[in-house]
Short mmCIF file of C-alpha atoms and ligand atoms in Angstrom, two decimals:
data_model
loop_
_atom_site.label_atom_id
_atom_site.label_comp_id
_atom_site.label_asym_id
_atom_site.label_seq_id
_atom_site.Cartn_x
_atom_site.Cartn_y
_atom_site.Cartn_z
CA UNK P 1420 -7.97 -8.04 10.27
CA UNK P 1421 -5.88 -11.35 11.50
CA UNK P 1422 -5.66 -13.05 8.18
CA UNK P 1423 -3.63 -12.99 5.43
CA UNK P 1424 -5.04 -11.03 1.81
CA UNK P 1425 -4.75 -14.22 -0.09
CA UNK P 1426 -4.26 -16.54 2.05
CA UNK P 1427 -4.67 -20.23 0.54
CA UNK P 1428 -5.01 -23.50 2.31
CA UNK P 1429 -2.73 -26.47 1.66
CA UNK P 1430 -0.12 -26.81 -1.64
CA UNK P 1431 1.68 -24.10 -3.82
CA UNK P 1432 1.39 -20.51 -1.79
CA UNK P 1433 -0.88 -18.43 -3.40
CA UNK P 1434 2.63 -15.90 -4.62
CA UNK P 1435 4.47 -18.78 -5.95
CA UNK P 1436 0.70 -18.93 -7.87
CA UNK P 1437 0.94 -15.33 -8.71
CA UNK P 1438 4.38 -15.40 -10.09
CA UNK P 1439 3.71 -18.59 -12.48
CA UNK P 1440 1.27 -16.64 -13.56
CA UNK P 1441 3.01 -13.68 -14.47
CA UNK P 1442 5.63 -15.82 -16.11
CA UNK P 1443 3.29 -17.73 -17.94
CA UNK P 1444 1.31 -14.58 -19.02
CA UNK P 1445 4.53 -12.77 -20.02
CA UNK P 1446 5.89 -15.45 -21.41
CA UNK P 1447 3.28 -16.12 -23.82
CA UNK P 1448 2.48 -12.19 -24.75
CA UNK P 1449 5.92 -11.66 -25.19
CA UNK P 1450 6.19 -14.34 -27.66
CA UNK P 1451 3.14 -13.69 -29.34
CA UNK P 1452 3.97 -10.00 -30.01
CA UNK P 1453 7.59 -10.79 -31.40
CA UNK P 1454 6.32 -13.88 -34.02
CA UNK P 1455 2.82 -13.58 -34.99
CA UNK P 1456 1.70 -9.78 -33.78
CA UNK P 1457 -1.00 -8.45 -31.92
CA UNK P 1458 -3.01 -7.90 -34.90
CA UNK P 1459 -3.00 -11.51 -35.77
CA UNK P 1460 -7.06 -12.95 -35.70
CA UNK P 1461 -6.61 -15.42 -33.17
CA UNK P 1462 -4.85 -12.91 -30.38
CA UNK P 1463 -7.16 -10.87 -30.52
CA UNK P 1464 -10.12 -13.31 -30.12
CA UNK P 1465 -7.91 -14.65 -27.10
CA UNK P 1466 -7.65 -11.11 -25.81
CA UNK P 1467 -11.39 -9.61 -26.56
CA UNK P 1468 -12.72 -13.50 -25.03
CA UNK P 1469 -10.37 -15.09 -22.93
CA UNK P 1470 -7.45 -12.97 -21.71
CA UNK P 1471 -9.90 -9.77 -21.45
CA UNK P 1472 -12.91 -11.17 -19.78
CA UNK P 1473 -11.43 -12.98 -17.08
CA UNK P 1474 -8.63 -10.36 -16.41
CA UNK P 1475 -11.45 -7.96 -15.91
CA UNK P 1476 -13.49 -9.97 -13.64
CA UNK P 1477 -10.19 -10.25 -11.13
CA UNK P 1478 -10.08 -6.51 -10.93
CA UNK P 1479 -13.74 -5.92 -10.63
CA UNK P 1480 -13.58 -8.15 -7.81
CA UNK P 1481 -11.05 -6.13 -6.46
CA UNK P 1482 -12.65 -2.93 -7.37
CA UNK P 1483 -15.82 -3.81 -5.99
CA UNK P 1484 -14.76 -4.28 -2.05
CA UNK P 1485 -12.24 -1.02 -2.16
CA UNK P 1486 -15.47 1.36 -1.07
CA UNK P 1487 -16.89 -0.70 1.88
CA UNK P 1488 -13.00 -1.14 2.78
CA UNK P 1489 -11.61 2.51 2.93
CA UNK P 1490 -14.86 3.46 4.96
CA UNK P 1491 -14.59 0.54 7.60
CA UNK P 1492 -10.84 0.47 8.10
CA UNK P 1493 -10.80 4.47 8.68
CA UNK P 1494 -13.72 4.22 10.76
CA UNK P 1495 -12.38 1.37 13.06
CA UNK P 1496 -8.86 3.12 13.09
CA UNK P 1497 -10.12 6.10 14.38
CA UNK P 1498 -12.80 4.74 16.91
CA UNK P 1499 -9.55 2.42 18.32
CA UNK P 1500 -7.89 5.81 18.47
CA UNK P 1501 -10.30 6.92 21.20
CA UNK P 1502 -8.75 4.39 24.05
CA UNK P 1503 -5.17 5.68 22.71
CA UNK P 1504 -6.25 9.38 23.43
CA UNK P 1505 -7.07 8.22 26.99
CA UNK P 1506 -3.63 7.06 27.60
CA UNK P 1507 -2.68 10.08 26.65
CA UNK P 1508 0.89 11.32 26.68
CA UNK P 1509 2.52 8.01 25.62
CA UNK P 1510 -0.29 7.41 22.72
CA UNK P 1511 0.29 10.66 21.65
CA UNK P 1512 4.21 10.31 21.44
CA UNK P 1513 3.93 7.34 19.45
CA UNK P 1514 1.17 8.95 16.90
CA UNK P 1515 3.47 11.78 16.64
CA UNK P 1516 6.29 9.46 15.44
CA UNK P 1517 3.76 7.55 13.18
CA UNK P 1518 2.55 10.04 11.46
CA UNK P 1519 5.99 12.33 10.82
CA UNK P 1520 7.89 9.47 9.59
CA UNK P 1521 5.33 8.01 7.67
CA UNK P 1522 5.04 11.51 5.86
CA UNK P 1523 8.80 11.94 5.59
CA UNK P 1524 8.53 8.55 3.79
CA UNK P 1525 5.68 9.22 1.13
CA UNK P 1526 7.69 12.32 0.36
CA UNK P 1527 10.74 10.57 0.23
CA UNK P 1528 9.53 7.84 -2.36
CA UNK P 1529 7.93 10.95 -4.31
CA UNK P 1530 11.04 12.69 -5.03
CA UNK P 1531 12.94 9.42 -5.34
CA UNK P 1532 10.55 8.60 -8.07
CA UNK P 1533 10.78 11.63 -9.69
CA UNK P 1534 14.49 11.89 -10.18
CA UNK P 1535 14.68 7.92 -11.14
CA UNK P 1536 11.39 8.18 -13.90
CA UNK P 1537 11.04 4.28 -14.00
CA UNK P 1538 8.26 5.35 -16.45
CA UNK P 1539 11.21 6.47 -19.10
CA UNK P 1540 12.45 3.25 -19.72
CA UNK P 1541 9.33 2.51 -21.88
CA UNK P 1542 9.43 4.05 -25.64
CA UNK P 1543 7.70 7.34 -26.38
CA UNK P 1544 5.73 5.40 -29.08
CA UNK P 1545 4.96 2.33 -26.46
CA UNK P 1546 3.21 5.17 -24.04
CA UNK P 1547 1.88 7.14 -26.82
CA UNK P 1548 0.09 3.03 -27.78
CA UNK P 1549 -0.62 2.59 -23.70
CA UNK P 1550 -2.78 5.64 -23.45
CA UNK P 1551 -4.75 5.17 -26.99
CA UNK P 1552 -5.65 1.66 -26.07
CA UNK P 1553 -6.51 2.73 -22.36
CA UNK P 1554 -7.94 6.14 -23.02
CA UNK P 1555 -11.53 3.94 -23.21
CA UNK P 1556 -10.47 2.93 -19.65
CA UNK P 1557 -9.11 6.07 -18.22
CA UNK P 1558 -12.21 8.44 -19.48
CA UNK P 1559 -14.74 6.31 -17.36
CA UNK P 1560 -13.11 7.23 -14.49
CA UNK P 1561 -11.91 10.80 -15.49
CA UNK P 1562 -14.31 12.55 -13.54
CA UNK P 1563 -12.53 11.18 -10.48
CA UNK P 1564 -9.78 11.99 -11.84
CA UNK P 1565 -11.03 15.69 -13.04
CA UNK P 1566 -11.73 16.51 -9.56
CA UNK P 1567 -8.29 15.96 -7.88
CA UNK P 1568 -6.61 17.96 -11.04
CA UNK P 1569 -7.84 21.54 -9.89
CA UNK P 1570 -5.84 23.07 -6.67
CA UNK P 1571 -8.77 25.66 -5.18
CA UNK P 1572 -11.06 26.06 -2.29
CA UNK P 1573 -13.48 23.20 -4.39
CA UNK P 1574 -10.15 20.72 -3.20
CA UNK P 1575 -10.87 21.10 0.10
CA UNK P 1576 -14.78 21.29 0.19
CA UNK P 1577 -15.66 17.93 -1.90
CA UNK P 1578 -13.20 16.20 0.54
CA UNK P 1579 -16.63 16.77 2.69
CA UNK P 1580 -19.44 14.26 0.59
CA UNK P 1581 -22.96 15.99 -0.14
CA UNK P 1582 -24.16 12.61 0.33
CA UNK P 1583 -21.57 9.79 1.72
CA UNK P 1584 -23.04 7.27 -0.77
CA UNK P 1585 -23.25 9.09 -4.23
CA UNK P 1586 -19.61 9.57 -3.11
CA UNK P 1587 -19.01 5.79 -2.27
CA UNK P 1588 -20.92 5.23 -6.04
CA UNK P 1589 -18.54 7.58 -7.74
CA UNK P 1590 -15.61 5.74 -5.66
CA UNK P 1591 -14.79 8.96 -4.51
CA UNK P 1592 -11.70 8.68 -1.59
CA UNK P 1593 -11.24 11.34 0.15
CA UNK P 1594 -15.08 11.76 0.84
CA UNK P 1595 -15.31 8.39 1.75
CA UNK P 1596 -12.40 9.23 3.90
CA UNK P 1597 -13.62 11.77 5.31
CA UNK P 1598 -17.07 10.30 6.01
CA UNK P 1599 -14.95 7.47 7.79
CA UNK P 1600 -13.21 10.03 9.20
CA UNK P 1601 -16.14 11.59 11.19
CA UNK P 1602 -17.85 8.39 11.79
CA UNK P 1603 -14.92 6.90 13.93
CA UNK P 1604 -14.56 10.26 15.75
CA UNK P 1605 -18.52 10.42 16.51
CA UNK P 1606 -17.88 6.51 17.59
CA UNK P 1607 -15.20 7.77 20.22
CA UNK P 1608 -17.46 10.23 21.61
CA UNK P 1609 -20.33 7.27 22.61
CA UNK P 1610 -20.92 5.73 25.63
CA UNK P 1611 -19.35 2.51 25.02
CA UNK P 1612 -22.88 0.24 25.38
CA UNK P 1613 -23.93 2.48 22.61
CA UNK P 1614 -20.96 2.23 20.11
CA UNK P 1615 -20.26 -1.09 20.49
CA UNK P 1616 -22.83 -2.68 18.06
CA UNK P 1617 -21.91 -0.55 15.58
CA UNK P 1618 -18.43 -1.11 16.12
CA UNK P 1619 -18.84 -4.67 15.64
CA UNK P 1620 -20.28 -4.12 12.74
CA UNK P 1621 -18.05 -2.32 11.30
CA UNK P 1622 -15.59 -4.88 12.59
CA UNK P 1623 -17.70 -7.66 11.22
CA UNK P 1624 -17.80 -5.73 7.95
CA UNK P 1625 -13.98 -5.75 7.68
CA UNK P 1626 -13.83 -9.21 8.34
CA UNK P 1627 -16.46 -10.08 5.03
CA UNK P 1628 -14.23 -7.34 2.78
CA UNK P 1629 -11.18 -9.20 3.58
CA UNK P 1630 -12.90 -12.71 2.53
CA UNK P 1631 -13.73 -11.00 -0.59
CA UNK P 1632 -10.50 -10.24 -1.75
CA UNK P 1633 -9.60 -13.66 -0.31
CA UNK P 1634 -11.80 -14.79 -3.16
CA UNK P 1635 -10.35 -12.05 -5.80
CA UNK P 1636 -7.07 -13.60 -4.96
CA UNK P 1637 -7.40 -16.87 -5.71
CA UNK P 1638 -8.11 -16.08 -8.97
CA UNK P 1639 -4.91 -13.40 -9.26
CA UNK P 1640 -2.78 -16.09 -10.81
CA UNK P 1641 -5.32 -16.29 -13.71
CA UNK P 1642 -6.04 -12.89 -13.60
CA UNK P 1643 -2.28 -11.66 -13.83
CA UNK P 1644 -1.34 -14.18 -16.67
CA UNK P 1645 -4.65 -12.52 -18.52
CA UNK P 1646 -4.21 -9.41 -17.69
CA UNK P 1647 -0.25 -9.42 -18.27
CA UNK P 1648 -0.81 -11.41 -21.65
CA UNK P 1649 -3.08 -8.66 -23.10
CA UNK P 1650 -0.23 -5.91 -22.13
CA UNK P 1651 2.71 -7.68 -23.28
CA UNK P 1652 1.04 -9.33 -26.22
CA UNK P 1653 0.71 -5.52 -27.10
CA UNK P 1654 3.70 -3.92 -25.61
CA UNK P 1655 6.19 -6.33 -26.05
CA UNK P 1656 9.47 -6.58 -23.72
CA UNK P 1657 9.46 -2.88 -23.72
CA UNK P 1658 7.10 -2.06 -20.77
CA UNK P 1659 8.89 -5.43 -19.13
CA UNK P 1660 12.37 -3.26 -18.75
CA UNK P 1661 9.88 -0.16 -16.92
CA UNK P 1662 8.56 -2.84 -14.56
CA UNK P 1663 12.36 -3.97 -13.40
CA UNK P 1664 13.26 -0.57 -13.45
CA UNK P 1665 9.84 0.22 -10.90
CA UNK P 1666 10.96 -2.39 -8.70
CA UNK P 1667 14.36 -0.61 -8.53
CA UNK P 1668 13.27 2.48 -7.54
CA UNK P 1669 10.93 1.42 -5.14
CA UNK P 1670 14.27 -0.95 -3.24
CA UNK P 1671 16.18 2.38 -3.57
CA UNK P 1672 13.82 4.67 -1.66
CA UNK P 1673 13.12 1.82 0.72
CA UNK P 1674 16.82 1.79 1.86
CA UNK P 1675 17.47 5.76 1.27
CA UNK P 1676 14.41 5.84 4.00
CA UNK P 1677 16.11 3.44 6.74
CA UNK P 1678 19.67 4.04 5.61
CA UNK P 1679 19.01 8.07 6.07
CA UNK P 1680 15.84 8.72 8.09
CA UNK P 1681 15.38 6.04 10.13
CA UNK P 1682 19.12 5.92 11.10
CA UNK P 1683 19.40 9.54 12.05
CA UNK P 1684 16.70 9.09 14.31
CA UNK P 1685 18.37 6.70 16.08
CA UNK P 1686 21.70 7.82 16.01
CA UNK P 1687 21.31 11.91 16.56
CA UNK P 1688 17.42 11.60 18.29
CA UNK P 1689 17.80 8.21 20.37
CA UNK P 1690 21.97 7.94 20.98
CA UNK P 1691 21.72 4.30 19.73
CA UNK P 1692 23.76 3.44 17.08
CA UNK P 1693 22.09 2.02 13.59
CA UNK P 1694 24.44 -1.15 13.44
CA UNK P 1695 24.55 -1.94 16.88
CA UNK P 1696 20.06 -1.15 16.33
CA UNK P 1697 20.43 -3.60 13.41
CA UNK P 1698 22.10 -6.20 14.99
CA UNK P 1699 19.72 -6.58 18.16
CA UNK P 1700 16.93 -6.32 15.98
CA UNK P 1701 17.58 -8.49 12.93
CA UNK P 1702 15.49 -11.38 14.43
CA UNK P 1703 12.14 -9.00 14.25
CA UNK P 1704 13.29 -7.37 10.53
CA UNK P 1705 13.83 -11.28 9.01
CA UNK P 1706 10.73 -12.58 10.40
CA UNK P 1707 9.11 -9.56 9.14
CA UNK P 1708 10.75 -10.26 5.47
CA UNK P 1709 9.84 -13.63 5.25
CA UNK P 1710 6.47 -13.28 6.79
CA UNK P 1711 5.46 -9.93 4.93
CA UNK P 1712 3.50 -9.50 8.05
CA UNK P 1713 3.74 -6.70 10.39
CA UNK P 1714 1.00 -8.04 12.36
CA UNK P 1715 2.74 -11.54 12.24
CA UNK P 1716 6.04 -9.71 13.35
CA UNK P 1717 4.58 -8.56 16.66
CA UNK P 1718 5.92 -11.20 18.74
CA UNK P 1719 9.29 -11.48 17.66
CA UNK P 1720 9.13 -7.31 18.02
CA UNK P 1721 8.27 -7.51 21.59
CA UNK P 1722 10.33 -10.19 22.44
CA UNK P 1723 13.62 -8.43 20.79
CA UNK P 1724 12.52 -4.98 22.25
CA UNK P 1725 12.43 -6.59 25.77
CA UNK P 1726 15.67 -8.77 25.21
CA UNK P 1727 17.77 -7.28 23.04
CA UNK P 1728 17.37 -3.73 23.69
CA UNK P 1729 16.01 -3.48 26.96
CA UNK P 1730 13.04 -1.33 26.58
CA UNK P 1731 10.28 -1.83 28.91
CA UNK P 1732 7.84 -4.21 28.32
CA UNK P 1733 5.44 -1.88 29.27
CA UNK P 1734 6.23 1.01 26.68
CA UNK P 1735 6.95 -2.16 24.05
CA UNK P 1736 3.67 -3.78 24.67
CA UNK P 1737 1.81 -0.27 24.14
CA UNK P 1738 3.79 1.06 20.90
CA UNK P 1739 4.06 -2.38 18.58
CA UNK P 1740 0.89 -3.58 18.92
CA UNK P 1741 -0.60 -0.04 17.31
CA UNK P 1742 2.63 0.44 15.04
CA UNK P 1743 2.26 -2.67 13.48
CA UNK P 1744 -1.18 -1.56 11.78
CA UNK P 1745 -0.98 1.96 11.73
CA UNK P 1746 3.04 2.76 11.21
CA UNK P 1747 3.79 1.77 7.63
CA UNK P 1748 6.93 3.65 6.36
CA UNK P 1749 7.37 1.25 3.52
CA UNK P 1750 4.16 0.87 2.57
CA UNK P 1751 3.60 4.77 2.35
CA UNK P 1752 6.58 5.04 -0.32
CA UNK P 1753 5.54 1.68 -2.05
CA UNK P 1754 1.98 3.35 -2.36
CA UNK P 1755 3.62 6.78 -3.93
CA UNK P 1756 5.78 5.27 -5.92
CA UNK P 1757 3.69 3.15 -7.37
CA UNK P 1758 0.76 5.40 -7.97
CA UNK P 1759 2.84 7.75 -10.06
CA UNK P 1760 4.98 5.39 -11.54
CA UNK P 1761 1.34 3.43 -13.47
CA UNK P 1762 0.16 7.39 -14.11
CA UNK P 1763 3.22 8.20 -16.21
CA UNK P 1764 2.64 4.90 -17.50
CA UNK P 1765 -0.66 5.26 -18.65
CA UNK P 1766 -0.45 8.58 -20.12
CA UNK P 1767 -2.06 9.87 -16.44
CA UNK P 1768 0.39 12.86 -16.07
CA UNK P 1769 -0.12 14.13 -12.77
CA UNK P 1770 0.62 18.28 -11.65
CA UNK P 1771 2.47 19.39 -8.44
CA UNK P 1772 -0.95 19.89 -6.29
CA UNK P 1773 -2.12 16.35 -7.51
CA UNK P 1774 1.43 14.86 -6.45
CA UNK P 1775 0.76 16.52 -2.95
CA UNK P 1776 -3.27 14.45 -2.99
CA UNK P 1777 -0.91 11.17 -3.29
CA UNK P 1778 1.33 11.67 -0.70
CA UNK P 1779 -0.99 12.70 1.69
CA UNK P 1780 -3.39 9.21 0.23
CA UNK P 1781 -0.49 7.20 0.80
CA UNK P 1782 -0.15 8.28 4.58
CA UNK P 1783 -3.86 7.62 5.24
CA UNK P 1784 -3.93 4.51 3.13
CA UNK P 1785 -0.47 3.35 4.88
CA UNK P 1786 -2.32 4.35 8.34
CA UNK P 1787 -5.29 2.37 7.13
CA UNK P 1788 -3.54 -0.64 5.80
CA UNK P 1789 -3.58 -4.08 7.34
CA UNK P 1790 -0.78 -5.69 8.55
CA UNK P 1791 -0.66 -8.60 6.60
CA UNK P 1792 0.54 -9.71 3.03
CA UNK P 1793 -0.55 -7.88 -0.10
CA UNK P 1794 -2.66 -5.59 3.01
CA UNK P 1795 -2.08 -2.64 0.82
CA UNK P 1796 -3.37 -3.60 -2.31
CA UNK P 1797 -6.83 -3.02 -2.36
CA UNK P 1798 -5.95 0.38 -0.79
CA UNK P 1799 -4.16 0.93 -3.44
CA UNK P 1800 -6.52 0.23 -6.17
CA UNK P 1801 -8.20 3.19 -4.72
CA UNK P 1802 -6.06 5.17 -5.07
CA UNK P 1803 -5.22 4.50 -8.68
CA UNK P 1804 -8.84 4.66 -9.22
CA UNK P 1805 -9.17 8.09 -7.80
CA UNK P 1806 -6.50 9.47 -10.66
CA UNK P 1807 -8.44 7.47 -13.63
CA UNK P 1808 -4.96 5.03 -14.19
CA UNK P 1809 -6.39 2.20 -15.73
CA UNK P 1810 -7.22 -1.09 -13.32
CA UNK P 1811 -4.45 -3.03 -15.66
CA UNK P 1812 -1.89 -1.89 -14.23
CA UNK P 1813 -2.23 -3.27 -11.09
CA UNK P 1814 -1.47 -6.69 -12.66
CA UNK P 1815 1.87 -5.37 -13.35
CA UNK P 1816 2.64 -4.44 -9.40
CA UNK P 1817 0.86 -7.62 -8.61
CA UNK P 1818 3.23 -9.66 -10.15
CA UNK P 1819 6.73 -8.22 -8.97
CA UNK P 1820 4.66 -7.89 -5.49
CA UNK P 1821 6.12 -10.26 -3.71
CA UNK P 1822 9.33 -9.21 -3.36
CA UNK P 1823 7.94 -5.63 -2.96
CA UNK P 1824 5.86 -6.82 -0.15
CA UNK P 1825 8.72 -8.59 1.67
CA UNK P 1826 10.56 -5.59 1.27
CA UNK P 1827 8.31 -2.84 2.61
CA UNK P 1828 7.14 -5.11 5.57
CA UNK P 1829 10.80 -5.07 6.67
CA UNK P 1830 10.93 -1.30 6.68
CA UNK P 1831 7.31 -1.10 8.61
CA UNK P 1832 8.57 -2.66 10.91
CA UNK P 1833 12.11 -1.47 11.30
CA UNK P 1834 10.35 2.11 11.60
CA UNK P 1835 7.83 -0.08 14.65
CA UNK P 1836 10.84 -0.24 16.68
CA UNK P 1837 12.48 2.47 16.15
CA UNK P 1838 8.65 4.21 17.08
CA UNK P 1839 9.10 1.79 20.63
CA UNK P 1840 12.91 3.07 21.43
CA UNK P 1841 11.88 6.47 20.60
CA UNK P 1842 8.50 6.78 22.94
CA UNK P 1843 10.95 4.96 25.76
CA UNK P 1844 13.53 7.38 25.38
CA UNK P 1845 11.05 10.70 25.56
CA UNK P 1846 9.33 8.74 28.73
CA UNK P 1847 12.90 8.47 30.82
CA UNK P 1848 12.04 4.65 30.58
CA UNK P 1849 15.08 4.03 28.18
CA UNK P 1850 18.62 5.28 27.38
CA UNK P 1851 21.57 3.91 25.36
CA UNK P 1852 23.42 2.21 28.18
CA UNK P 1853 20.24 0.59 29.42
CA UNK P 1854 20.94 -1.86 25.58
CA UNK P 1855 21.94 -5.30 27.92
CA UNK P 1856 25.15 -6.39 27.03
CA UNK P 1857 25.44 -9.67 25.36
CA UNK P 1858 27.43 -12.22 26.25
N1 LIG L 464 2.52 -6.44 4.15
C1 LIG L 464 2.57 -5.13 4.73
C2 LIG L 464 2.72 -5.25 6.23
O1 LIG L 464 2.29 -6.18 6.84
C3 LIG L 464 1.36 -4.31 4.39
C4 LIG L 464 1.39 -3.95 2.92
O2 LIG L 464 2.00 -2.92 2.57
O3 LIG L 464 0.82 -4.67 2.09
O4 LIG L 464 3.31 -4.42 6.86
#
């Protein structure tokens, strides 16, 4: 996946788009829904044939490529996960640190999100209005939903599909997961003349989801000034004051994460210290907020890895280049967050077990992400489907994503390098006093 979600060609860049659009869309429901009212004839002919319709179409479109998407991108992450096995040690190292901080960081963002209840800041009578006029929503995709409520042996055997695509039809995850799952590992397992059609395929498959939501994007602007017009037209500034207060939380646990974790890792795992980290680094972490790109990062990464603190180009070159798609720290508590953050929202309110499905989603979906802008999203609309939260609320993240986006790539990739000094230092290939002096 090389290309940007989104990506536009010449003029205005597609978030600028995005965030007119919001404004616009906010602008204008806000307005409506504090002079003439929501009831008023003409909104709601705007809403039930204009704001509606084509808010409804973005999503679908969005909706539509999350199946093929969560089965290819596991699939191909696992089958690439066959040449890291044969390096062995080293691969395994670095999968180790993946996966443990990438859990520490779901959980982090879980009980960050808990104790902060973004979801508060919206009036018991606003929510009480959210979940009658989305209940139509939720309850067509409540059977999803039903399925992840109960904690039991059934949790563990419907992760494994009957039939892989009644599952994909019922946008079931975790069995399309877990299909993925097993496909990838029976890919590994191949001679490589015989995998390698199907591999392309899958590859190939990727490539055609990611045009797709290419498309879907170019009609977010649109679609977030409908989609936000029909909310706010309803909700007023109310639910406005929950989406600052979302974005909040989600900054917070991004910098409890590298100002905690991440730093005590280096400083009591790796003997490096965070500022003197920080400062060698910064070129990689600014590239990666203006980019929003972990993938685009990669160069800057190995060159400051190499350069600034002398880790061999050889450990460097081996971590990064798998980090940057499958080590997301940010991403996994952006994902969490924002998953239970839309539930409350909605009226979706989720139980302990349930909690535990979305951390461990946000892991797999962080591991299955792409490195690129916005490569979450679609991911995420998974996930949200799989708890029955209502599609409309993605048009809220979408339009505060930008900053979000900037923001979690920065952390992905701060927790890349870290990944790179940490495999060097459990090799013998790295210590503290090999960091070159600079002059
Ligand atoms: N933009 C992120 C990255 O490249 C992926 C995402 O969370 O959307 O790391």
């Amino acid at each position: 996946m090389s290309e940007s979600i989104g990506s536009t060609g010449p003029g205005m860049k597609l978030h600028t788009k995005i965030l007119i659009g919001l404004a616009v869309g906010l602008t204008a429901g806000v307005t409506t829904n504090l002079t003439v009212g929501v009831d008023n004839p003409t909104v709601e002919w705007v809403n039930r044939y204009i704001a509606g319709p084509v808010g409804q179409i973005f999503l679908r479109m969005l909706f539509m490529v999350v199946m093929p998407l969560v089965f290819a991108s596991i699939a191909l992450g696992v089958a690439g996960l066959g040449d890291i096995r044969k390096v062995g040690r080293v691969g395994g190292k670095a999968i180790g640190y993946f996966f443990v901080t990438t859990c520490l960081a779901a959980t982090l963002g879980l009980i960050v999100v808990n104790m902060m209840k973004p979801w508060e800041r919206v009036s018991p009578e606003t929510r009480v209005e959210l979940m009658d006029r989305f209940a139509g929503d939720a309850s067509t995709r409540v059977e999803a939903a039903a399925t992840t409520a109960k904690f039991g042996p059934e949790t563990f055997i419907n992760i494994v599909p009957r039939n892989p695509i009644d599952a994909a039809a019922k946008t079931d995850m975790l069995a399309v997961i877990f299909f993925g799952l097993m496909f990838g590992a029976a890919l590994t397992l191949m001679a490589v003349e015989k995998s390698k059609p199907m591999t392309d395929w899958l590859e190939a498959l990727n490539e055609v989801v990611i045009k797709i939501i290419g498309f879907a994007m170019k009609l977010a602007p649109y679609g977030v000034a409908c989609l936000i017009f029909t909310v706010s037209s309803r909700f007023g500034f109310d639910l406005m004051v929950a989406v600052a207060a979302f974005v909040i939380t989600v900054l917070f646990a991004l910098a409890l994460h590298v100002g905690v974790t991440l730093f005590a890792i280096l400083k009591l795992g790796l003997g490096l210290s965070p500022l003197v980290f920080v400062n060698r680094v910064k070129a990689a972490l600014i590239t990666a907020f203006s980019t929003s790109s972990s993938s685009a990062t990669l160069p800057t990464g190995l060159a400051v890895c190499e350069t600034q603190l002398g880790i061999p180009r050889k450990v460097a070159g081996f971590v990064l280049p798998i980090g940057s798609t499958m080590c997301m720290n940010g991403t996994a508590i952006f994902e969490g967050i924002t998953v239970i953050f839309l539930a409350e929202i909605f009226g979706v309110d989720l139980t302990i077990p349930q909690m535990a499905i979305v951390m461990i989603m946000s892991v797999i979906t962080a591991i299955g992400a792409a490195g690129v802008p916005g490569g979450s999203i679609p991911l995420l609309v998974g996930i949200l489907t799989m708890f029955g939260v209502p599609g409309e609320g993605i048009a809220i993240v979408l339009g505060v994503d930008r900053i979000l986006d900037m923001s979690r790539t920065t952390v992905n990739v701060f927790s890349d390098l870290t990944a790179a000094v940490f495999v060097a230092k459990n090799e013998g290939q790295w210590t503290a006093a090999d960091v070159p002096t600079l002059k």
